[in-house]
CSV table of C-alpha atoms in Angstrom, one decimal:
chain,number,residue,atom,x,y,z
A,1,SER,CA,8.6,36.7,29.2
A,2,GLN,CA,6.3,34.1,29.3
A,3,LYS,CA,4.7,32.3,26.4
A,4,ILE,CA,2.8,29.4,25.7
A,5,GLU,CA,3.4,28.6,21.5
A,6,GLN,CA,1.2,25.8,19.7
A,7,ASN,CA,1.2,26.3,15.8
A,8,SER,CA,-1.4,28.9,14.3
A,9,GLU,CA,-1.7,27.3,10.9
A,10,ALA,CA,-4.6,25.1,11.4
A,11,LEU,CA,-3.4,21.5,10.2
A,12,ASN,CA,-4.6,19.4,7.5
A,13,ILE,CA,-4.4,15.9,7.2
A,14,GLN,CA,-6.3,12.9,5.0
A,15,GLU,CA,-9.1,10.8,7.2
A,16,GLY,CA,-7.1,7.8,8.8
A,17,LYS,CA,-3.7,9.2,9.5
A,18,THR,CA,-2.5,10.6,12.7
A,19,ALA,CA,-2.6,14.2,13.5
A,20,THR,CA,0.2,15.2,16.1
A,21,LEU,CA,-0.4,18.9,17.5
A,22,THR,CA,2.4,20.7,19.1
A,23,CYS,CA,2.4,23.1,22.3
A,24,ASN,CA,5.6,25.1,23.4
A,25,TYR,CA,6.3,26.7,26.5
A,26,THR,CA,8.6,29.0,27.8
A,27,ASN,CA,9.3,30.8,31.2
A,28,TYR,CA,6.9,28.4,32.8
A,29,SER,CA,7.5,25.6,35.2
A,30,PRO,CA,4.0,23.7,35.0
A,31,ALA,CA,2.9,21.0,37.8
A,32,TYR,CA,0.8,19.6,34.6
A,33,LEU,CA,-1.0,20.1,31.0
A,34,GLN,CA,-4.0,19.8,29.9
A,35,TRP,CA,-5.3,18.9,26.5
A,36,TYR,CA,-9.4,20.4,25.5
A,37,ARG,CA,-10.6,20.2,22.3
A,38,GLN,CA,-13.2,23.7,21.3
A,39,ASP,CA,-15.4,23.1,18.8
A,40,PRO,CA,-16.5,26.1,17.2
A,41,GLY,CA,-19.0,29.1,19.4
A,42,ARG,CA,-18.7,26.2,22.6
A,43,GLY,CA,-16.8,25.5,25.7
A,44,PRO,CA,-13.8,23.7,25.8
A,45,VAL,CA,-14.0,20.3,26.9
A,46,PHE,CA,-11.3,18.1,29.0
A,47,LEU,CA,-9.3,15.2,26.9
A,48,LEU,CA,-5.9,14.8,28.7
A,49,LEU,CA,-3.7,16.0,32.3
A,50,ILE,CA,-0.7,14.8,32.4
A,51,ARG,CA,1.7,16.1,34.9
A,52,GLU,CA,5.8,16.9,35.1
A,53,ASN,CA,6.4,13.8,36.4
A,54,GLU,CA,4.5,11.6,34.0
A,55,LYS,CA,6.1,11.0,30.1
A,56,GLU,CA,3.0,9.8,27.9
A,57,LYS,CA,-0.4,9.7,28.7
A,58,ARG,CA,-2.7,7.5,27.0
A,59,LYS,CA,-6.8,7.4,26.3
A,60,GLU,CA,-8.5,4.9,23.1
A,61,ARG,CA,-6.9,7.0,20.1
A,62,LEU,CA,-4.8,10.3,22.1
A,63,LYS,CA,-2.0,10.4,23.1
A,64,VAL,CA,-0.5,12.7,25.1
A,65,THR,CA,3.6,13.1,25.9
A,66,PHE,CA,4.9,15.8,28.2
A,67,ASP,CA,9.0,17.0,28.2
A,68,THR,CA,9.6,19.1,30.6
A,69,THR,CA,13.4,19.4,29.3
A,70,LEU,CA,12.7,20.1,26.1
A,71,LYS,CA,9.4,22.2,27.3
A,72,GLN,CA,6.9,20.9,25.0
A,73,SER,CA,3.9,18.7,24.9
A,74,LEU,CA,2.8,16.9,21.7
A,75,PHE,CA,-0.7,15.8,21.6
A,76,HIS,CA,-1.3,12.9,18.7
A,77,ILE,CA,-5.2,11.7,17.5
A,78,THR,CA,-4.2,7.7,15.9
A,79,ALA,CA,-6.8,7.0,13.1
A,80,SER,CA,-8.2,10.4,12.8
A,81,GLN,CA,-12.1,10.7,12.0
A,82,PRO,CA,-13.7,14.5,10.1
A,83,ALA,CA,-15.3,14.0,13.8
A,84,ASP,CA,-12.2,15.5,15.1
A,85,SER,CA,-12.0,18.6,13.2
A,86,ALA,CA,-11.7,21.1,15.6
A,87,THR,CA,-10.2,23.3,17.9
A,88,TYR,CA,-7.2,22.0,20.7
A,89,LEU,CA,-6.0,24.2,23.3
A,90,CYS,CA,-3.2,23.2,25.8
A,91,ALA,CA,-3.0,24.6,28.8
A,92,LEU,CA,-0.8,24.5,31.9
A,93,GLY,CA,-1.4,24.7,35.6
A,94,THR,CA,1.3,25.7,37.4
A,95,GLY,CA,0.3,25.0,41.6
A,96,ASN,CA,-2.2,24.5,43.5
A,97,THR,CA,-5.1,26.8,42.4
A,98,GLY,CA,-6.3,25.6,39.6
A,99,LYS,CA,-5.8,28.4,37.4
A,100,LEU,CA,-4.7,27.3,34.1
A,101,ILE,CA,-2.7,29.4,31.4
A,102,PHE,CA,-4.0,28.1,27.8
A,103,GLY,CA,-2.3,28.5,24.6
A,104,GLN,CA,-4.0,30.1,21.5
A,105,GLY,CA,-5.2,26.9,20.0
A,106,THR,CA,-4.6,24.4,16.9
A,107,THR,CA,-7.2,24.3,14.7
A,108,LEU,CA,-7.5,20.2,13.1
A,109,GLN,CA,-9.1,19.6,9.9
A,110,VAL,CA,-9.5,16.1,8.7
A,111,LYS,CA,-10.2,15.6,5.5
A,112,PRO,CA,-12.4,12.4,4.4
B,1,GLY,CA,-20.1,13.5,34.7
B,2,ALA,CA,-19.3,17.2,36.2
B,3,VAL,CA,-22.0,19.4,33.5
B,4,VAL,CA,-22.0,22.6,33.4
B,5,SER,CA,-24.4,25.2,32.0
B,6,GLN,CA,-24.5,29.2,31.5
B,7,HIS,CA,-27.3,31.3,31.0
B,8,PRO,CA,-28.1,33.2,28.9
B,9,SER,CA,-26.3,31.5,25.7
B,10,ARG,CA,-26.6,34.9,23.6
B,11,VAL,CA,-27.5,38.5,24.4
B,12,ILE,CA,-27.7,41.5,22.6
B,13,CYS,CA,-28.1,45.0,25.0
B,14,LYS,CA,-27.5,48.4,24.1
B,15,SER,CA,-24.5,50.3,25.5
B,16,GLY,CA,-25.0,51.4,28.9
B,17,THR,CA,-26.7,48.6,30.1
B,18,SER,CA,-25.9,45.9,32.6
B,19,VAL,CA,-25.9,41.8,31.7
B,20,LYS,CA,-25.9,39.2,34.1
B,21,ILE,CA,-24.4,35.8,33.3
B,22,GLU,CA,-25.1,33.1,35.1
B,23,CYS,CA,-23.0,29.9,36.1
B,24,ARG,CA,-23.9,26.9,37.2
B,25,SER,CA,-22.3,23.6,38.2
B,26,LEU,CA,-25.5,21.0,37.8
B,27,ASP,CA,-24.5,17.8,39.7
B,28,PHE,CA,-21.2,18.5,41.8
B,29,GLN,CA,-20.7,21.4,44.2
B,30,ALA,CA,-18.0,23.4,42.8
B,31,THR,CA,-16.0,25.8,45.0
B,32,THR,CA,-13.9,27.4,42.8
B,33,MET,CA,-15.2,28.8,39.6
B,34,PHE,CA,-13.2,31.0,36.5
B,35,TRP,CA,-14.5,33.1,33.9
B,36,TYR,CA,-12.6,33.7,31.1
B,37,ARG,CA,-13.3,35.7,27.8
B,38,GLN,CA,-12.3,34.7,24.6
B,39,PHE,CA,-12.0,36.7,21.6
B,40,PRO,CA,-12.1,35.4,17.2
B,41,LYS,CA,-9.8,32.8,17.5
B,42,LYS,CA,-8.4,34.2,20.1
B,43,SER,CA,-6.9,31.6,23.0
B,44,LEU,CA,-9.4,32.2,26.0
B,45,MET,CA,-8.0,34.7,28.7
B,46,LEU,CA,-9.0,34.5,32.5
B,47,MET,CA,-10.9,37.5,34.2
B,48,ALA,CA,-11.4,36.2,37.7
B,49,THR,CA,-11.3,32.6,39.5
B,50,SER,CA,-14.7,32.8,41.7
B,51,ASN,CA,-14.4,31.4,45.4
B,52,GLU,CA,-17.9,30.9,46.9
B,53,GLY,CA,-18.1,32.5,50.0
B,54,SER,CA,-15.2,35.4,49.1
B,55,LYS,CA,-14.2,37.9,46.9
B,56,ALA,CA,-12.9,36.7,43.2
B,57,THR,CA,-9.8,36.8,42.5
B,58,TYR,CA,-9.5,39.5,39.1
B,59,GLU,CA,-6.3,39.2,37.3
B,60,GLN,CA,-3.9,41.8,36.3
B,61,GLY,CA,-5.7,44.6,33.9
B,62,VAL,CA,-9.3,43.0,34.8
B,63,GLU,CA,-11.6,46.2,36.3
B,64,LYS,CA,-13.7,44.4,39.6
B,65,ASP,CA,-15.6,47.5,39.4
B,66,LYS,CA,-16.9,47.0,35.1
B,67,PHE,CA,-17.2,42.7,36.2
B,68,LEU,CA,-18.7,42.5,38.9
B,69,ILE,CA,-18.9,38.9,40.5
B,70,ASN,CA,-20.6,36.7,42.8
B,71,HIS,CA,-20.7,33.1,44.0
B,72,ALA,CA,-23.4,33.2,46.5
B,73,SER,CA,-23.7,29.1,46.2
B,74,LEU,CA,-21.7,25.8,45.6
B,75,THR,CA,-24.0,25.7,42.3
B,76,LEU,CA,-23.5,28.8,41.2
B,77,SER,CA,-21.8,31.9,40.0
B,78,THR,CA,-22.6,35.2,38.1
B,79,LEU,CA,-20.7,37.5,36.5
B,80,THR,CA,-22.4,41.3,35.8
B,81,VAL,CA,-20.7,43.6,33.1
B,82,THR,CA,-22.0,47.0,34.2
B,83,SER,CA,-22.7,49.6,32.0
B,84,ALA,CA,-21.6,47.6,28.7
B,85,HIS,CA,-19.7,49.1,26.0
B,86,PRO,CA,-19.2,47.6,22.5
B,87,GLU,CA,-15.8,46.8,22.8
B,88,ASP,CA,-17.1,44.9,25.7
B,89,SER,CA,-18.5,42.5,23.1
B,90,SER,CA,-17.4,38.7,23.3
B,91,PHE,CA,-17.9,35.1,24.4
B,92,TYR,CA,-17.3,34.5,28.5
B,93,ILE,CA,-17.1,31.0,29.1
B,94,CYS,CA,-16.9,29.6,33.5
B,95,SER,CA,-15.6,26.3,34.7
B,96,ALA,CA,-16.0,24.6,37.8
B,97,HIS,CA,-13.0,22.3,39.3
B,98,GLY,CA,-15.3,20.3,42.2
B,99,GLN,CA,-13.1,17.6,44.4
B,100,VAL,CA,-9.9,17.1,42.2
B,101,LYS,CA,-8.4,20.8,41.7
B,102,GLU,CA,-6.4,19.7,38.0
B,103,THR,CA,-9.7,19.7,35.9
B,104,GLN,CA,-11.9,22.3,34.6
B,105,TYR,CA,-15.3,21.9,33.2
B,106,PHE,CA,-16.2,24.3,30.8
B,107,GLY,CA,-20.0,25.7,30.5
B,108,PRO,CA,-21.1,25.7,26.5
B,109,GLY,CA,-20.1,30.2,26.9
B,110,THR,CA,-22.4,33.1,26.6
B,111,ARG,CA,-22.4,35.4,23.5
B,112,LEU,CA,-22.5,38.9,24.6
B,113,LEU,CA,-22.9,41.9,21.7
B,114,VAL,CA,-23.0,45.4,22.7
B,115,LEU,CA,-24.7,47.5,20.4
């Protein structure tokens, strides 16, 4: 069956460290993968998009990797700050409809 | 950047009544909008794809007569929860994409509580 799995346990790290979040999927062939940030009671906010033919994307302190062989994406936040505390969602795009399939999200808590 | 608004942000209604939620793209035209539902600590579940000027496409298991969607213009889609029941209580979020189909811009969400 098709699955998108993100670590359901919260990730707690110290300020200044690098946070690494994982997104694994099975039985999908995504054309692209996206990461979103969601704060409590709010809609998700787009962070990064990476396509199937790209290995890595960066934006300021954020880095995303995409390994279509392992069927995995890693999302890194370097020099983490308490303001980075939120839930991070990965989403797969499989066609040209624009539809996204979301993972359940991982909550990141950055302690000062 | 692309801004999507939703109204109302929060609504409480009695069981059996209908509730309309509006989703607007404020600074761009949205040919397609999406409606999601999210339960606490759960992922976003896509309910339907709303295309301007045509009927919405509903995901499997979503009752189209229960969740009426209208996309009458390039900047407005509405979701009406008809004859709401307590199990319809949830967080409803819309999103839109414009020219670039891959990226979706989300509204702030509407919290619905049915008593």
